[in-house]
Amino acid sequence: MAEQILILDFGSQYTQLIARRVRELNVYCEIHPFNKIPEITSDIKGVILSGSPCSVRDAGSPDLDLDRLRGKLPLLGVCYGAQLLANKYGGEVLPSEIREYGRANLDDIDLHYGLLKEMTHGSQVWMSHGDTIKSLPGGFDVIASTASVKVAAFKVQGEETYGIQFHPEVTHSLEGKNLLRNFVVHICGCAQDWTSDTFIDTTIAQLKAKIGNDNVVMGLSGGVDSSVAATLIHRAIGKNLYCVFVDNGLLRKNEYEEVLESYKTLGLNVIGVDAKQRFYDALAGLSDPEAKRKAIGRAFIEVFDDEAHKIEGVKWLGQGTIYPDVIESVSVKGPSATIKSHHNVGGLPDFMKLSVVEPLNTLFKDEVREVGRALDIPETIIGRHPFPGPGLAIRILGDITAEKVKTLQEVDYIFIQGLKDSGLYNQVWQAGAILLPIQSVGVMGDERTYEKVVALRAVGSVDGMTADWIHLPYEFLGKMSNEIINRVKGVNRVVYDISSKPPATIEWE
Ligand code: XMP
């Protein structure tokens, strides 16, 4: 990997945001836990120390040997990182007497120093800290203050070491990106040449070198991550990549055929497996959500293993793992108990013993999308809403039958198509319909009905960790309700889910 910024994580909720802002500047960066610093090679052009929920005054708070870094390469401490620098070299960090949370404005900016170049006096920044730097060590100069925080930013004389007590990575710091640009570009000297195109070129070259003439097998889900990962591997090794796309009978209406077609158009060597019945059999009589998930997981492994065995000489398993799945999280409340699971390796399916190749494991989701677009993957795949692996099985409350799947597929199709036709699809992070295990009384024509209830759900989110229900227009919801009840046999009532996460979850099961 070419030049990069190293971000040392002390457990702040904003650490990933720092990484995303740096990458938006076309500079590659990686997050590592503060206590697992990688070897400082010449590729590392600078280091950012993140914030933390801890206090530097507490015994046992996250710490590191700053002498390893200070003066050797540019260093920027953000919040806790800045307080750690001040505290370690003889300054004083104390609990704040006044609230240092929320918006503040930078005064007395010393524009001589590269970090604050072209920042404007009065620039709004976001503060969020319980401690504050009362006095700086000798040789540390204040380079910006706010009305209530004297040491809003500092620089160490004679070296490119800086500290700031505000958060440049959050959008409330209006010139935060400017500051980060000053650091990574002007101070660290990064070239800003990390783009989707360079990522693609480098990754393809690495994949070629790693895989050579071996065969790779990979399961596709129709989602963004596996599709982009497969396309990259395909560009590197062509037909030696064998993709498997399984119809588990729990996909959306027409999804299997449409996605298979898109994959073929992309030139992927893809084997479609109709395993609907196998999944329905595995699910028969199961109502508990976790039992359903486990049954689906097991059935998938069996089907995939069968297919993988048909391919000669497979050495690698391709996966669409992305960066948030692999960032090692920092436990600030003491080391987390590691529960060792003792796998019986002999008992694992053969494909699980393969070496793993994960070309996207350094990218965030929005970066995966950008790479996908640069690879000319159709927007129908790139822009699609996330969809859970167990599919409609966790949106049919209770047990699963082929008939219930068919009913829900029709309802879901009307809703999703409606969102697309009304230009609402891209304003929603994820949407779907849920088939409830209750019946309600209705009247159609002169007849009393006693039929199923479906719920519609549409949420906005960034990463699925939290979500808000979307205020879809009443006219649109009314139209959906009419269409669903008129067109889907067995449904006589539609409700809209107005719960956010937390306390609800996105899926009902
Ligand atoms: P929840 O319901 O936990 O969902 O708020 C958060 C995100 O995860 C998806 N989800 C799943 N994805 N297997 C998956 O691959 C699962 O078992 C599963 N359960 C939830 C959900 O669709 C949402 O995007």
XYZ file of C-alpha atoms and ligand atoms in Angstrom:
533
model
C 0.000 0.000 0.000
C 1.279 3.464 -0.846
C 1.452 6.443 1.492
C -1.004 6.578 4.316
C -2.021 8.284 7.548
C -2.117 6.177 10.688
C -5.034 6.838 13.044
C -4.523 5.524 16.559
C -7.838 4.806 18.218
C -8.459 5.496 21.889
C -12.103 4.434 21.664
C -13.842 7.620 20.510
C -17.211 7.303 18.808
C -15.792 9.605 16.113
C -12.659 7.638 15.142
C -14.201 6.141 12.006
C -15.388 9.589 11.036
C -11.789 10.886 11.121
C -10.840 8.081 8.738
C -13.686 8.893 6.393
C -12.809 12.588 6.287
C -9.149 11.817 5.537
C -10.180 9.439 2.770
C -12.529 12.045 1.313
C -9.343 14.004 0.724
C -8.130 11.076 -1.407
C -5.579 10.085 1.186
C -5.507 6.479 2.378
C -5.558 5.904 6.135
C -5.948 3.049 8.560
C -7.299 2.823 12.089
C -5.301 0.799 14.604
C -5.858 0.376 18.348
C -3.583 2.609 20.465
C -2.013 -0.464 22.038
C -1.222 -2.239 18.780
C 0.806 0.289 16.816
C 1.968 -1.207 13.524
C 5.572 -0.856 12.383
C 6.201 2.768 11.389
C 7.350 2.356 7.791
C 8.193 5.183 5.399
C 4.681 4.789 3.885
C 3.211 6.313 7.039
C 3.277 10.068 6.526
C 1.623 11.181 9.733
C -0.286 10.040 12.785
C -3.617 11.191 14.231
C -4.430 10.373 17.852
C -8.196 10.012 18.286
C -10.462 11.125 21.089
C -11.657 8.829 23.853
C -14.457 8.527 26.408
C -11.703 8.208 29.060
C -9.867 10.851 31.059
C -6.064 11.078 30.946
C -6.257 11.648 34.708
C -7.665 8.190 35.385
C -5.341 5.395 36.370
C -5.201 2.824 33.612
C -6.551 5.151 30.916
C -5.341 4.411 27.355
C -1.709 5.347 26.971
C 1.166 4.868 24.588
C 4.852 5.608 24.231
C 4.574 8.983 22.482
C 8.362 9.296 22.213
C 8.177 6.671 19.485
C 6.235 9.135 17.359
C 6.935 12.680 18.551
C 9.299 14.618 16.340
C 9.745 11.630 14.015
C 6.695 12.292 11.884
C 3.800 14.770 11.937
C 1.426 14.147 14.821
C -2.070 15.519 15.443
C -3.816 14.859 18.748
C -7.594 15.296 18.662
C -9.273 15.942 22.009
C -8.083 13.063 24.221
C -5.059 12.758 21.910
C -4.241 16.430 22.557
C -4.787 16.053 26.301
C -2.523 13.017 26.374
C 0.255 15.012 24.702
C -0.171 17.911 27.136
C -0.412 15.704 30.191
C 2.550 13.527 29.362
C 5.076 16.280 28.883
C 4.343 18.331 31.989
C 1.151 20.249 31.221
C -1.977 20.151 33.345
C -5.276 18.543 32.404
C -8.232 19.103 34.764
C -11.985 18.537 34.704
C -13.681 21.418 32.857
C -15.414 23.887 35.127
C -17.818 24.981 32.457
C -19.626 23.085 29.767
C -17.320 22.354 26.867
C -19.842 20.637 24.719
C -21.358 21.848 21.488
C -20.566 24.679 19.125
C -17.804 27.202 19.851
C -15.888 29.721 17.785
C -12.138 29.926 17.295
C -10.552 33.292 18.166
C -6.954 34.348 18.199
C -6.070 31.962 15.425
C -2.365 32.038 14.744
C -2.355 31.631 11.004
C 1.430 31.331 10.861
C 1.127 27.663 11.504
C 0.218 25.322 8.657
C -2.495 23.518 10.609
C -4.786 26.548 10.699
C -3.890 27.946 7.289
C -6.780 29.761 5.625
C -9.090 29.185 8.587
C -11.282 32.180 9.353
C -11.460 34.024 12.657
C -14.631 33.005 14.451
C -14.640 29.627 12.685
C -17.257 27.335 14.238
C -15.930 24.141 15.821
C -17.519 21.286 17.793
C -16.369 20.634 21.340
C -17.109 17.511 23.309
C -14.955 16.967 26.362
C -15.171 16.653 30.106
C -11.504 17.505 30.751
C -9.620 20.548 29.595
C -5.962 21.502 29.183
C -5.280 24.120 31.884
C -1.618 24.643 31.137
C 0.718 23.492 28.408
C 4.189 21.998 28.834
C 7.223 24.189 28.056
C 7.792 24.521 24.322
C 4.104 24.081 23.505
C 2.388 27.213 22.073
C -1.330 28.025 21.980
C -2.329 28.628 18.344
C -6.103 29.080 18.749
C -8.564 29.719 21.582
C -12.304 30.005 22.037
C -14.195 32.227 24.486
C -14.057 29.524 27.149
C -11.179 27.269 26.087
C -7.788 28.929 26.101
C -5.962 25.940 24.623
C -8.270 25.120 21.718
C -5.229 24.267 19.587
C -1.484 24.059 20.218
C 1.775 23.399 18.400
C 5.053 22.064 19.759
C 8.009 24.292 18.895
C 10.437 22.885 16.361
C 8.352 19.862 15.414
C 5.164 19.114 13.496
C 3.231 18.061 16.573
C -0.213 19.585 17.094
C -3.138 19.174 19.421
C -6.734 20.360 19.121
C -9.452 20.087 21.729
C -12.299 20.223 19.190
C -13.439 17.648 16.648
C -12.601 18.600 13.033
C -14.173 15.363 11.754
C -17.784 16.255 12.603
C -19.704 18.433 10.187
C -20.523 20.981 12.932
C -16.848 22.000 12.724
C -17.460 24.008 9.605
C -13.827 24.287 8.530
C -12.820 20.916 9.966
C -12.116 19.464 6.576
C -9.885 22.425 5.816
C -7.890 21.701 8.970
C -7.555 18.012 8.143
C -6.465 18.935 4.621
C -3.827 21.252 6.065
C -2.559 18.409 8.203
C -2.531 15.526 5.739
C -1.629 17.477 2.601
C 0.494 20.466 3.659
C 2.085 19.111 6.824
C 2.326 15.377 6.068
C 2.820 15.940 2.325
C 0.330 13.327 1.113
C -0.276 13.445 -2.626
C -4.089 12.962 -2.617
C -3.861 10.292 -5.271
C -5.878 7.580 -3.557
C -8.957 7.356 -5.787
C -11.335 4.611 -6.890
C -9.265 4.187 -10.050
C -5.952 3.826 -8.238
C -7.595 1.509 -5.711
C -8.888 -0.665 -8.543
C -5.520 -0.788 -10.333
C -3.546 -1.592 -7.186
C -6.066 -4.155 -5.955
C -6.196 -5.984 -9.264
C -2.386 -6.147 -9.369
C -2.298 -7.456 -5.781
C -4.997 -10.043 -6.474
C -3.112 -11.283 -9.538
C 0.082 -11.668 -7.542
C -1.680 -13.355 -4.639
C -3.943 -15.774 -6.508
C -1.864 -16.524 -9.606
C -3.494 -19.333 -11.592
C -5.478 -20.759 -8.678
C -9.246 -21.098 -8.645
C -11.441 -19.001 -6.358
C -15.004 -19.779 -5.294
C -17.332 -17.112 -3.998
C -20.945 -16.891 -2.884
C -22.859 -13.888 -4.213
C -25.852 -12.348 -2.473
C -27.013 -9.799 -5.012
C -25.862 -7.066 -2.634
C -23.317 -4.351 -3.245
C -20.343 -5.785 -1.340
C -20.201 -9.281 -2.789
C -20.933 -7.968 -6.290
C -18.112 -5.402 -6.188
C -15.671 -7.860 -4.610
C -16.459 -10.490 -7.252
C -16.066 -7.983 -10.077
C -12.619 -6.972 -8.813
C -11.493 -10.587 -8.481
C -12.925 -11.301 -11.912
C -10.935 -8.422 -13.419
C -7.829 -9.958 -11.885
C -8.256 -13.660 -12.677
C -11.173 -13.922 -15.151
C -12.804 -17.309 -15.478
C -10.827 -18.791 -12.584
C -13.372 -17.113 -10.334
C -16.415 -19.326 -9.842
C -19.371 -17.497 -8.341
C -22.327 -19.216 -6.757
C -25.667 -17.447 -6.444
C -28.246 -19.388 -4.459
C -32.000 -18.972 -4.741
C -33.003 -19.695 -1.157
C -36.664 -19.020 -1.903
C -36.505 -16.006 0.425
C -35.441 -13.356 -2.071
C -37.591 -10.534 -3.395
C -39.913 -11.100 -6.332
C -37.932 -11.632 -9.590
C -34.686 -10.902 -7.761
C -33.006 -14.203 -8.541
C -33.546 -13.927 -12.292
C -32.711 -10.218 -12.476
C -29.547 -10.400 -10.399
C -28.340 -13.514 -12.217
C -28.830 -11.677 -15.490
C -26.856 -8.644 -14.226
C -24.014 -10.906 -13.148
C -23.903 -12.539 -16.547
C -23.870 -9.121 -18.212
C -20.880 -8.250 -16.029
C -19.133 -11.288 -17.483
C -18.993 -13.175 -14.194
C -18.705 -16.925 -14.313
C -21.760 -17.549 -12.148
C -23.541 -20.734 -11.243
C -27.179 -20.205 -10.254
C -28.553 -22.791 -7.832
C -32.278 -23.201 -7.299
C -32.374 -24.477 -3.721
C -35.794 -23.096 -2.749
C -37.222 -26.398 -1.635
C -34.158 -27.276 0.414
C -34.558 -24.063 2.408
C -38.328 -24.447 2.833
C -37.765 -28.001 4.097
C -35.103 -26.785 6.528
C -37.476 -24.087 7.798
C -40.585 -26.244 8.096
C -42.294 -25.740 11.448
C -39.732 -23.237 12.784
C -41.074 -19.986 14.253
C -38.288 -18.733 16.471
C -36.216 -16.048 14.674
C -32.856 -17.400 15.769
C -33.843 -20.974 14.924
C -34.840 -19.752 11.453
C -31.541 -17.907 11.027
C -29.580 -20.991 12.055
C -31.530 -23.286 9.744
C -30.939 -20.907 6.840
C -27.235 -20.618 7.680
C -26.862 -24.399 7.769
C -28.781 -24.916 4.530
C -26.632 -22.278 2.820
C -23.430 -23.994 3.943
C -24.666 -27.335 2.626
C -25.696 -25.940 -0.742
C -22.527 -23.916 -1.112
C -20.317 -26.827 -0.103
C -22.017 -29.074 -2.675
C -21.361 -26.513 -5.393
C -17.793 -25.806 -4.296
C -17.021 -29.542 -4.567
C -18.017 -29.540 -8.214
C -15.221 -27.098 -9.017
C -11.755 -28.591 -9.474
C -8.731 -27.338 -7.588
C -10.237 -24.496 -5.587
C -7.716 -22.843 -3.256
C -9.415 -19.599 -2.282
C -12.715 -18.363 -0.926
C -13.679 -14.841 -2.055
C -15.599 -12.667 0.401
C -17.172 -9.215 0.350
C -16.018 -8.248 3.863
C -15.742 -4.459 4.287
C -13.636 -2.269 6.588
C -16.119 -1.692 9.461
C -16.249 -5.506 9.872
C -12.499 -5.744 10.432
C -11.588 -2.593 12.362
C -10.473 -3.846 15.702
C -12.588 -2.026 18.234
C -10.876 -0.605 21.276
C -12.241 -1.709 24.580
C -11.834 1.229 26.945
C -13.606 -0.467 29.795
C -10.846 -2.996 30.368
C -9.864 -5.818 28.042
C -12.900 -7.664 26.764
C -13.140 -11.292 27.696
C -12.117 -13.349 24.719
C -14.204 -16.438 24.472
C -12.294 -18.990 22.477
C -14.397 -21.109 20.260
C -12.728 -24.404 19.603
C -13.639 -25.292 16.089
C -13.420 -28.849 15.131
C -11.587 -28.092 11.916
C -12.155 -31.584 10.583
C -15.898 -31.043 10.848
C -15.990 -27.792 8.911
C -17.284 -27.727 5.359
C -14.406 -27.926 2.898
C -14.856 -24.396 1.566
C -14.308 -23.001 5.037
C -10.816 -24.444 5.069
C -9.847 -22.414 1.999
C -7.660 -19.314 2.245
C -9.749 -16.180 2.227
C -9.447 -13.315 -0.236
C -11.261 -10.096 0.740
C -10.465 -7.268 -1.686
C -12.760 -4.742 0.031
C -11.595 -5.183 3.589
C -10.043 -1.699 3.666
C -13.093 0.175 2.336
C -16.121 1.819 3.912
C -19.530 1.154 2.373
C -19.740 4.429 0.431
C -16.246 3.774 -0.945
C -17.357 0.305 -2.072
C -20.195 1.970 -3.962
C -17.796 4.411 -5.626
C -15.486 1.593 -6.662
C -18.523 -0.299 -7.979
C -19.509 2.672 -10.109
C -15.950 3.018 -11.418
C -16.159 -0.671 -12.382
C -19.374 0.066 -14.338
C -21.521 -2.191 -12.197
C -25.144 -1.262 -12.928
C -26.889 1.156 -10.585
C -29.574 -1.500 -9.954
C -26.931 -3.370 -7.949
C -24.903 -0.443 -6.566
C -27.841 1.620 -5.364
C -29.916 -1.182 -3.899
C -31.072 -1.115 -0.317
C -29.367 -3.483 2.110
C -31.246 -6.775 2.401
C -30.701 -9.273 5.218
C -29.032 -12.612 4.469
C -32.019 -14.617 5.809
C -34.190 -12.535 3.475
C -37.960 -12.620 3.768
C -37.750 -15.351 6.422
C -37.189 -12.698 9.092
C -39.951 -10.520 7.645
C -42.534 -13.311 7.864
C -43.251 -13.460 11.561
C -43.653 -17.039 12.665
C -43.244 -20.095 10.490
C -42.418 -19.983 6.797
C -44.356 -21.493 3.949
C -43.952 -21.047 0.202
C -47.409 -19.465 0.121
C -46.539 -16.833 2.749
C -43.341 -16.036 0.855
C -45.369 -15.515 -2.318
C -47.808 -13.175 -0.532
C -45.007 -11.111 1.003
C -43.111 -10.964 -2.291
C -46.159 -9.404 -3.960
C -46.630 -6.827 -1.184
C -42.918 -5.991 -1.079
C -42.825 -5.644 -4.864
C -45.676 -3.119 -4.906
C -44.057 -1.103 -2.094
C -40.514 -1.075 -3.515
C -41.724 -0.376 -7.055
C -43.914 2.397 -5.620
C -40.914 3.965 -3.898
C -38.956 3.835 -7.149
C -41.776 5.241 -9.270
C -42.304 8.111 -6.820
C -38.601 9.009 -6.688
C -38.482 8.074 -2.987
C -36.299 4.950 -3.219
C -32.976 6.766 -2.995
C -34.147 8.871 -0.059
C -34.626 5.708 1.965
C -31.770 3.651 3.377
C -33.769 0.458 3.626
C -37.400 -0.480 3.076
C -39.528 -3.575 3.041
C -42.761 -5.213 4.072
C -43.473 -7.505 6.991
C -46.128 -10.205 7.053
C -47.719 -10.306 10.490
C -48.991 -13.503 12.096
C -52.430 -12.069 12.760
C -55.659 -11.721 10.869
C -58.092 -8.867 11.075
C -61.647 -8.294 10.031
C -62.386 -6.270 6.938
C -65.139 -5.725 4.443
C -64.781 -6.030 0.680
C -67.870 -5.390 -1.395
C -70.635 -6.900 0.669
C -68.433 -9.536 2.156
C -66.805 -9.773 5.522
C -63.137 -10.727 5.252
C -60.784 -12.137 7.851
C -57.326 -11.823 6.372
C -53.677 -10.963 6.892
C -52.101 -7.707 8.060
C -48.881 -6.394 6.537
C -46.630 -3.674 7.905
C -44.546 -1.387 5.722
C -41.186 -0.171 7.009
C -38.880 2.503 5.569
C -35.912 3.854 7.509
C -33.113 6.343 7.111
C -29.695 5.337 8.446
C -25.965 5.641 7.816
C -24.803 2.188 8.777
C -27.794 0.323 10.189
C -26.589 0.808 13.767
C -29.219 3.470 14.405
C -32.171 4.333 12.190
C -35.117 6.714 11.985
C -38.436 5.907 10.402
C -38.993 7.916 7.258
C -41.909 10.325 7.038
C -43.253 9.016 3.746
C -46.002 11.249 2.320
C -49.537 10.271 3.395
C -50.670 10.306 -0.244
C -47.990 7.784 -1.102
C -48.849 5.550 1.863
C -52.537 5.746 0.970
C -51.772 4.732 -2.594
C -49.657 1.794 -1.429
C -52.355 0.615 0.959
C -54.975 0.661 -1.816
C -52.770 -1.124 -4.301
C -51.682 -3.786 -1.845
C -55.173 -4.585 -0.585
C -56.642 -4.569 -4.092
C -53.939 -6.629 -5.712
C -52.642 -9.056 -3.117
C -55.017 -11.859 -2.288
C -55.261 -12.606 1.423
C -54.263 -9.150 2.701
C -56.926 -6.756 3.963
C -54.998 -4.323 6.159
C -51.777 -2.301 5.830
C -50.022 -0.484 8.672
C -46.900 1.703 8.672
C -44.129 1.166 11.224
C -43.233 4.435 12.987
C -40.560 3.090 15.330
C -36.941 4.185 15.305
C -33.843 2.204 16.242
C -33.198 2.224 19.152
C -35.399 1.144 20.847
C -36.865 -0.889 17.958
C -34.677 -2.670 15.402
C -34.918 -2.345 11.640
C -36.091 -5.908 11.090
C -39.016 -7.220 13.121
C -37.249 -10.493 13.907
P -31.573 -4.706 12.836
O -32.849 -5.450 12.615
O -30.618 -5.423 13.735
O -30.852 -4.654 11.411
O -31.789 -3.276 13.237
C -29.703 -3.912 11.103
C -29.284 -4.255 9.677
O -28.869 -5.615 9.606
C -29.690 -6.342 8.713
N -29.926 -7.653 9.321
C -29.321 -8.774 8.916
N -28.455 -8.984 7.917
N -28.383 -11.275 8.491
C -27.997 -10.256 7.691
O -27.213 -10.474 6.755
C -29.253 -11.143 9.521
O -29.585 -12.106 10.208
C -29.739 -9.817 9.730
N -30.596 -9.292 10.644
C -30.690 -7.951 10.372
C -30.949 -5.518 8.569
O -31.613 -5.786 7.332
C -30.412 -4.124 8.662
O -29.852 -3.696 7.432
